[in-house]
Short mmCIF file of C-alpha atoms in Angstrom, two decimals:
data_model
loop_
_atom_site.label_atom_id
_atom_site.label_comp_id
_atom_site.label_asym_id
_atom_site.label_seq_id
_atom_site.Cartn_x
_atom_site.Cartn_y
_atom_site.Cartn_z
CA MET A 99 -37.21 78.40 -74.85
CA GLY A 100 -37.13 78.75 -71.09
CA LEU A 101 -36.05 76.18 -68.57
CA ASN A 102 -38.60 74.09 -66.73
CA LEU A 103 -38.52 73.82 -62.93
CA ASN A 104 -36.41 70.64 -62.88
CA ASP A 105 -33.84 72.15 -65.25
CA LYS A 106 -33.64 75.26 -63.07
CA LYS A 107 -33.05 73.10 -59.98
CA VAL A 108 -30.24 71.27 -61.77
CA VAL A 109 -28.59 74.57 -62.78
CA VAL A 110 -28.86 75.95 -59.23
CA GLU A 111 -27.38 72.74 -57.79
CA GLU A 112 -24.50 72.78 -60.29
CA VAL A 113 -23.64 76.42 -59.66
CA SER A 114 -24.10 76.02 -55.88
CA ALA A 115 -21.57 73.16 -55.93
CA LYS A 116 -19.04 75.41 -57.70
CA VAL A 117 -19.76 78.31 -55.33
CA ALA A 118 -19.28 76.07 -52.28
CA THR A 119 -15.61 75.47 -53.15
CA ALA A 120 -14.92 78.86 -54.75
CA GLN A 121 -12.67 81.58 -53.41
CA THR A 122 -13.56 84.20 -56.01
CA ILE A 123 -16.54 85.17 -58.15
CA VAL A 124 -16.36 87.93 -60.75
CA VAL A 125 -19.44 89.27 -62.53
CA ALA A 126 -19.21 91.05 -65.90
CA GLU A 127 -21.69 92.42 -68.41
CA TYR A 128 -21.20 90.88 -71.84
CA ARG A 129 -23.71 92.90 -73.91
CA GLY A 130 -22.71 93.17 -77.59
CA ILE A 131 -19.83 90.66 -77.60
CA GLN A 132 -19.60 88.40 -80.63
CA VAL A 133 -20.08 84.67 -80.09
CA SER A 134 -16.59 83.91 -81.43
CA HIS A 135 -15.06 86.18 -78.77
CA LEU A 136 -17.12 84.54 -76.02
CA THR A 137 -15.93 81.15 -77.28
CA LYS A 138 -12.30 82.31 -76.92
CA LEU A 139 -13.07 83.60 -73.42
CA ARG A 140 -14.59 80.25 -72.45
CA ALA A 141 -11.56 78.38 -73.80
CA THR A 142 -9.19 80.61 -71.83
CA ALA A 143 -11.27 80.17 -68.69
CA ARG A 144 -11.34 76.40 -69.10
CA ALA A 145 -7.54 76.33 -69.50
CA GLN A 146 -7.16 78.33 -66.26
CA GLY A 147 -9.59 76.11 -64.32
CA VAL A 148 -12.25 78.82 -64.12
CA TYR A 149 -15.97 77.98 -64.26
CA LEU A 150 -17.49 80.51 -66.66
CA ARG A 151 -21.21 80.62 -67.32
CA VAL A 152 -24.00 82.90 -68.49
CA LEU A 153 -26.85 82.48 -66.00
CA LYS A 154 -30.25 83.90 -65.34
CA ASN A 155 -29.70 86.33 -62.48
CA THR A 156 -32.47 84.82 -60.37
CA LEU A 157 -30.78 81.40 -60.58
CA ALA A 158 -27.41 82.93 -59.73
CA ARG A 159 -28.93 84.71 -56.70
CA ARG A 160 -30.34 81.40 -55.47
CA SER A 161 -26.95 79.76 -55.95
CA VAL A 162 -25.09 82.29 -53.78
CA GLU A 163 -27.85 82.61 -51.19
CA GLY A 164 -26.55 81.77 -47.72
CA THR A 165 -22.89 81.72 -48.81
CA GLN A 166 -20.02 84.15 -48.36
CA PHE A 167 -20.88 85.49 -51.83
CA ALA A 168 -24.44 86.56 -50.94
CA SER A 169 -23.46 90.24 -51.10
CA LEU A 170 -23.02 89.89 -54.88
CA ALA A 171 -26.81 89.56 -55.29
CA ASP A 172 -27.15 93.37 -55.39
CA SER A 173 -24.86 93.51 -58.45
CA MET A 174 -26.74 90.85 -60.39
CA THR A 175 -28.67 92.92 -62.92
CA GLY A 176 -28.48 92.89 -66.69
CA PRO A 177 -26.92 90.32 -69.02
CA LEU A 178 -24.09 88.89 -66.92
CA ILE A 179 -21.42 86.27 -67.25
CA TYR A 180 -20.24 84.65 -64.02
CA SER A 181 -16.61 83.67 -63.49
CA ILE A 182 -16.08 81.33 -60.52
CA SER A 183 -12.75 79.87 -59.40
CA ASP A 184 -11.16 77.92 -56.59
CA ASP A 185 -7.94 79.86 -57.20
CA ALA A 186 -8.02 83.28 -55.57
CA VAL A 187 -6.97 85.26 -58.64
CA ALA A 188 -7.84 83.09 -61.66
CA ALA A 189 -11.43 84.31 -62.13
CA ALA A 190 -10.43 87.96 -61.89
CA LYS A 191 -7.41 87.47 -64.14
CA VAL A 192 -9.39 85.73 -66.93
CA ILE A 193 -12.13 88.38 -66.99
CA ASN A 194 -9.75 91.33 -66.58
CA ASP A 195 -7.37 90.13 -69.33
CA PHE A 196 -10.29 89.64 -71.72
CA ALA A 197 -11.77 93.04 -70.82
CA LYS A 198 -8.45 94.69 -71.78
CA THR A 199 -8.80 93.45 -75.36
CA ASN A 200 -12.59 93.71 -75.65
CA ASP A 201 -14.19 96.92 -74.41
CA LYS A 202 -17.70 95.45 -74.59
CA LEU A 203 -17.02 93.21 -71.59
CA VAL A 204 -17.63 95.42 -68.57
CA ILE A 205 -16.62 94.21 -65.12
CA LYS A 206 -19.47 94.91 -62.69
CA ALA A 207 -18.33 93.47 -59.37
CA GLY A 208 -16.52 90.65 -57.65
CA ASN A 209 -16.23 88.90 -54.36
CA TYR A 210 -13.11 87.40 -52.86
CA ALA A 211 -13.47 85.27 -49.71
CA GLY A 212 -16.66 87.06 -48.71
CA LYS A 213 -15.35 90.58 -49.35
CA GLN A 214 -17.24 92.61 -51.94
CA LEU A 215 -14.98 94.05 -54.68
CA ASP A 216 -15.67 96.93 -57.03
CA VAL A 217 -14.12 97.24 -60.49
CA ALA A 218 -10.84 98.60 -59.06
CA GLY A 219 -10.75 95.75 -56.53
CA VAL A 220 -11.21 93.13 -59.25
CA THR A 221 -8.46 94.77 -61.33
CA ALA A 222 -6.13 94.83 -58.31
CA LEU A 223 -6.89 91.17 -57.59
CA ALA A 224 -6.16 90.30 -61.23
CA SER A 225 -2.74 91.97 -61.03
CA ILE A 226 -1.58 89.58 -58.30
CA PRO A 227 0.62 86.79 -59.70
CA SER A 228 -0.85 83.30 -59.79
CA ARG A 229 -0.35 80.81 -56.97
CA GLU A 230 2.33 78.91 -58.89
CA VAL A 231 4.33 82.08 -59.59
CA LEU A 232 4.12 83.16 -55.94
CA ILE A 233 5.29 79.72 -54.76
CA SER A 234 8.24 79.76 -57.16
CA GLN A 235 9.18 83.28 -56.01
CA LEU A 236 9.01 82.19 -52.38
CA LEU A 237 11.12 79.13 -53.12
CA GLY A 238 13.71 81.32 -54.85
CA VAL A 239 13.88 83.61 -51.82
CA MET A 240 14.22 80.63 -49.48
CA LEU A 241 16.98 79.02 -51.56
CA ALA A 242 19.02 82.21 -52.06
CA PRO A 243 20.90 82.01 -48.71
CA VAL A 244 21.63 78.29 -49.15
CA SER A 245 22.91 78.69 -52.71
CA GLY A 246 24.98 81.73 -51.67
CA PHE A 247 26.52 79.71 -48.85
CA ALA A 248 27.28 76.85 -51.25
CA ARG A 249 28.95 79.24 -53.73
CA GLY A 250 31.00 80.73 -50.89
CA LEU A 251 32.19 77.28 -49.80
CA ALA A 252 33.06 76.38 -53.38
CA ALA A 253 35.05 79.60 -53.78
CA LEU A 254 36.86 78.96 -50.48
CA ALA A 255 37.69 75.39 -51.53
CA ALA A 256 38.97 76.63 -54.89
CA LYS A 257 41.12 79.25 -53.19
CA LYS A 258 42.58 76.71 -50.77
CA GLY A 259 43.22 74.37 -53.70
CA GLU A 260 45.15 77.12 -55.53
CA GLY A 261 47.12 77.97 -52.37
CA SER A 262 48.17 74.35 -51.70
CA GLU A 263 49.34 73.91 -55.34
CA ALA A 264 51.33 77.14 -55.22
CA ALA A 265 53.13 76.20 -51.95
CA PRO A 266 54.87 73.02 -53.28
CA ALA A 267 55.91 74.85 -56.45
CA ALA A 268 57.54 77.56 -54.31
CA GLU A 269 59.38 74.94 -52.20
CA GLU A 270 60.72 73.26 -55.39
CA THR A 271 62.17 76.54 -56.69
CA ALA A 272 63.79 77.26 -53.31
CA ALA A 273 65.40 73.79 -53.21
CA ALA A 274 66.92 74.18 -56.69
#
């Protein structure tokens, strides 16, 4: 049963709200995928904070109209699932990881911050570590000089401590 006009408006408003805050949208064809596999994909997407939805292409086109993702409208043909995320790489990572294990999910296109991506671009975007991993790597790089300096000071203090203990012992043997 199709959607009536009011239901369509609600869907467009919902998706438009997600698109307004999104950094990335990835579009994939899901033809022939079992429902149980799509359920797993949805669960993974939900855990990663990715909005994942099967939409009528006309409603999706209306949702991206006038946004930085408007260039995706040309790729919106066939049975598609839309992956939308506020995180730059989450949408691409969820779809790409699922496509590795299920050959029936075919990545069609993507858009990151207004730049159209082909399949290779989506795959490259998916290979970038997540925001949390990048922040922890940056923090590790920033703390390396400080921790190295602290270890050097500790080693110097330990060496001075050994030298000051050895000097009185040498004086005692000379006095005897």
